[in-house]
Amino acid sequence: MSDTLTVDVVDAAGAKAGQAELPGDVFDVQTNVPLIHQVVVAQLAAARQGTHATKTRGEVRGGGRKPYKQKGTGRARQGSTRAPQFAGGGTVHGPQPRDYSQRTPKKMKAAALRGALSDRARAGRVHVVSGFGIGEAPSTKAAVKVLETLSPRRHVLVVVERSDETTWKSLRNVERVHLLVADQLNTYDVLVSDDVVFTQGALDAFLAGTSRATAVDAAEEAAE
């Protein structure tokens, strides 16, 4: 693992405007595929609503009266037309509302995200832009033009600062772009994107948040 990776910072005109440092402990760590798989499965499970529901024979409306007498008909005895074998009857062992979320320690989530970012960085698919040259009014045309100079690929993850409403409004309806603010960056969205584009401010905010989290973890371990 190297100490620091560097990537060119591109301005709105597509020209090099400097270099950004990508710390090796975030962008150049070993990619743990089983860990990433576990975290992504948990993330997708947590996104499930779990509101599916079927009615049992006790919940289906109707069928309160015995359909026909117990004996003498030659048919099998029945107590209700809402039994599972009848059309319109209840469902046996059907899905019921439940919580699909899985407990995933925050250190596992952080390690999986570092692994995913490192995989993209080593492939040259992490980009930094100083800005999209939009100005005060949103402009999808201008933002997309800048984005095309960074990545021609089909799925692009753009990470912006929470306060950067102009860029957000400019790119939020672009089909091939998925927008996130720096503190929402997660393993799944990195993996399903071909390229990751940070604004300079978003990269600084993300690295600052990572440093704070590392410091807190170190303090907790020392207290133990």
Coordinates of C-alpha atoms in Angstrom, one line a residue:
M1 CA 0.0 0.0 0.0
S2 CA 1.4 3.4 -1.0
D3 CA 1.2 6.4 1.3
T4 CA -0.6 8.7 -1.1
L5 CA -2.0 8.6 -4.6
T6 CA -2.3 11.8 -6.7
V7 CA -4.9 12.6 -9.3
D8 CA -5.2 15.7 -11.6
V9 CA -7.7 18.3 -10.7
V10 CA -9.6 19.4 -13.8
D11 CA -11.3 22.8 -14.2
A12 CA -14.5 23.5 -16.1
A13 CA -12.6 24.0 -19.3
G14 CA -11.1 20.5 -19.1
A15 CA -7.6 21.8 -18.3
K16 CA -5.4 20.7 -15.4
A17 CA -5.8 23.0 -12.5
G18 CA -3.6 21.2 -10.0
Q19 CA -3.3 17.9 -8.2
A20 CA -5.3 16.3 -5.4
E21 CA -3.9 13.9 -2.9
L22 CA -5.8 10.6 -2.3
P23 CA -4.5 9.2 1.0
G24 CA -3.4 5.6 0.7
D25 CA -5.3 4.5 3.8
V26 CA -8.5 5.3 2.0
F27 CA -7.8 5.0 -1.8
D28 CA -5.1 2.3 -1.9
V29 CA -6.0 -0.5 0.5
Q30 CA -6.5 -4.1 -0.2
T31 CA -9.9 -4.9 -1.6
N32 CA -11.7 -7.5 0.6
V33 CA -14.3 -9.0 -1.7
P34 CA -16.2 -11.1 0.9
L35 CA -16.4 -8.1 3.2
I36 CA -17.7 -5.9 0.4
H37 CA -20.3 -8.5 -0.5
Q38 CA -21.5 -8.8 3.0
V39 CA -21.9 -5.0 3.4
V40 CA -23.7 -4.6 0.0
V41 CA -26.1 -7.4 0.8
A42 CA -26.9 -5.8 4.1
Q43 CA -27.3 -2.4 2.5
L44 CA -29.7 -3.8 -0.1
A45 CA -31.6 -5.7 2.6
A46 CA -32.0 -2.6 4.6
A47 CA -33.5 -0.8 1.6
R48 CA -36.4 -3.4 1.4
Q49 CA -39.7 -2.1 2.6
G50 CA -40.9 -5.4 4.1
T51 CA -44.5 -4.3 3.8
H52 CA -45.7 -7.4 1.9
A53 CA -48.6 -9.1 3.5
T54 CA -51.1 -11.9 2.7
K55 CA -54.3 -12.8 4.5
T56 CA -54.7 -16.0 6.4
R57 CA -58.1 -17.8 6.5
G58 CA -58.9 -15.9 9.6
E59 CA -58.4 -12.6 7.9
V60 CA -60.2 -13.1 4.6
R61 CA -63.6 -11.6 4.5
G62 CA -66.7 -14.0 4.3
G63 CA -67.0 -17.7 4.6
G64 CA -68.4 -17.6 8.1
R65 CA -71.1 -20.2 7.5
K66 CA -70.5 -23.9 6.9
P67 CA -70.9 -24.3 3.1
Y68 CA -72.9 -27.5 3.3
K69 CA -73.8 -30.1 5.9
Q70 CA -71.1 -32.4 7.4
K71 CA -72.5 -35.8 6.2
G72 CA -74.5 -37.2 3.4
T73 CA -73.2 -35.2 0.5
G74 CA -70.4 -37.5 -0.6
R75 CA -68.0 -34.6 -0.5
A76 CA -65.2 -33.9 1.8
R77 CA -66.3 -32.1 4.9
Q78 CA -65.7 -28.3 4.9
G79 CA -66.1 -25.7 7.5
S80 CA -65.6 -22.5 5.5
T81 CA -65.2 -21.4 1.9
R82 CA -62.3 -19.3 3.0
A83 CA -60.0 -22.3 3.7
P84 CA -56.8 -22.3 1.5
Q85 CA -58.1 -24.9 -0.9
F86 CA -60.9 -22.6 -2.1
A87 CA -60.6 -19.8 -4.6
G88 CA -60.7 -16.6 -2.6
G89 CA -59.5 -18.4 0.5
G90 CA -56.7 -17.5 2.8
T91 CA -53.0 -18.1 2.1
V92 CA -50.9 -20.6 4.0
H93 CA -47.5 -19.5 5.2
G94 CA -47.6 -16.4 3.0
P95 CA -45.3 -13.4 3.5
Q96 CA -46.0 -11.1 6.4
P97 CA -44.6 -7.7 7.2
R98 CA -41.0 -7.9 8.6
D99 CA -37.8 -5.9 9.0
Y100 CA -35.1 -7.1 6.6
S101 CA -32.3 -4.9 8.0
Q102 CA -29.1 -6.6 9.1
R103 CA -26.7 -5.2 11.8
T104 CA -23.5 -4.2 10.2
P105 CA -20.7 -2.6 12.3
K106 CA -19.7 0.8 11.2
K107 CA -16.0 -0.3 10.9
M108 CA -17.1 -3.0 8.4
K109 CA -19.0 -0.4 6.3
A110 CA -16.0 2.0 6.4
A111 CA -13.6 -0.8 5.4
A112 CA -15.8 -1.9 2.5
L113 CA -16.1 1.6 1.2
R114 CA -12.3 2.1 1.3
G115 CA -11.9 -1.2 -0.6
A116 CA -14.4 -0.1 -3.3
L117 CA -12.8 3.3 -3.6
S118 CA -9.3 1.8 -3.8
D119 CA -10.4 -0.5 -6.6
R120 CA -11.7 2.5 -8.6
A121 CA -8.7 4.6 -7.8
R122 CA -6.2 1.9 -8.9
A123 CA -8.1 1.6 -12.2
G124 CA -7.8 5.4 -12.8
R125 CA -11.6 5.9 -12.3
V126 CA -11.6 8.4 -9.6
H127 CA -11.6 12.0 -10.8
V128 CA -11.6 15.4 -9.2
V129 CA -13.0 18.6 -10.7
S130 CA -12.5 22.1 -9.3
G131 CA -16.0 23.0 -10.4
F132 CA -18.5 22.7 -13.1
G133 CA -18.3 26.3 -14.2
I134 CA -22.0 26.8 -13.7
G135 CA -22.2 30.1 -11.9
E136 CA -25.2 31.1 -9.8
A137 CA -27.9 29.7 -12.0
P138 CA -28.2 25.9 -12.6
S139 CA -27.2 24.7 -16.1
T140 CA -27.5 21.1 -17.0
K141 CA -25.9 21.7 -20.5
A142 CA -22.8 23.2 -19.0
A143 CA -22.4 20.6 -16.2
V144 CA -22.8 17.7 -18.7
K145 CA -20.2 19.2 -21.0
V146 CA -17.7 19.3 -18.2
L147 CA -18.6 15.8 -17.1
E148 CA -18.0 14.5 -20.6
T149 CA -14.4 15.6 -20.5
L150 CA -13.9 13.6 -17.3
S151 CA -15.7 10.3 -18.2
P152 CA -17.4 9.0 -21.3
R153 CA -18.7 6.0 -19.5
R154 CA -22.3 5.0 -18.9
H155 CA -22.7 5.3 -15.1
V156 CA -21.0 8.1 -13.3
L157 CA -21.2 8.8 -9.6
V158 CA -20.8 12.5 -8.8
V159 CA -20.1 13.5 -5.2
V160 CA -20.8 17.1 -4.3
E161 CA -20.8 19.2 -1.1
R162 CA -24.1 19.4 0.8
S163 CA -24.2 23.2 0.2
D164 CA -23.6 22.9 -3.6
E165 CA -27.2 23.3 -4.6
T166 CA -26.4 24.7 -8.1
T167 CA -24.5 21.6 -9.2
W168 CA -27.1 19.3 -7.6
K169 CA -29.9 21.0 -9.6
S170 CA -27.9 20.9 -12.8
L171 CA -27.1 17.2 -12.7
R172 CA -30.0 15.6 -10.8
N173 CA -32.0 14.8 -13.9
V174 CA -29.2 13.4 -16.0
E175 CA -29.9 9.8 -16.7
R176 CA -26.3 8.5 -16.5
V177 CA -25.4 10.5 -13.3
H178 CA -26.1 9.4 -9.7
L179 CA -25.6 12.3 -7.3
L180 CA -24.5 12.0 -3.6
V181 CA -23.3 14.4 -1.0
A182 CA -19.9 13.6 0.6
D183 CA -21.3 12.1 3.8
Q184 CA -23.7 9.8 1.9
L185 CA -20.9 8.0 -0.1
N186 CA -21.4 4.3 0.3
T187 CA -20.0 1.0 -1.1
Y188 CA -22.9 0.0 -3.3
D189 CA -23.1 3.2 -5.2
V190 CA -19.4 3.2 -5.8
L191 CA -19.5 -0.4 -7.1
V192 CA -22.4 0.1 -9.5
S193 CA -20.8 3.2 -11.0
D194 CA -18.1 3.1 -13.7
D195 CA -16.4 6.3 -12.5
V196 CA -16.5 8.4 -9.4
V197 CA -16.2 12.2 -9.8
F198 CA -15.6 14.4 -6.7
T199 CA -15.7 18.1 -6.7
Q200 CA -12.7 19.5 -4.8
G201 CA -14.9 20.6 -1.9
A202 CA -16.6 17.2 -1.7
L203 CA -13.3 15.4 -1.6
D204 CA -12.1 17.6 1.2
A205 CA -15.3 17.1 3.1
F206 CA -15.2 13.3 2.6
L207 CA -11.6 13.0 3.8
A208 CA -12.3 15.3 6.8
G209 CA -15.2 13.0 7.8
T210 CA -13.0 9.9 7.4
S211 CA -10.3 11.4 9.6
R212 CA -12.8 12.3 12.3
A213 CA -14.2 8.8 12.2
T214 CA -10.7 7.2 12.4
A215 CA -9.9 9.5 15.4
V216 CA -13.1 8.5 17.2
D217 CA -12.5 4.8 16.6
A218 CA -9.0 5.1 17.9
A219 CA -10.3 6.9 21.0
E220 CA -12.9 4.1 21.6
E221 CA -10.2 1.4 21.3
A222 CA -7.9 3.2 23.7
A223 CA -10.8 3.5 26.2
E224 CA -11.4 -0.2 26.0

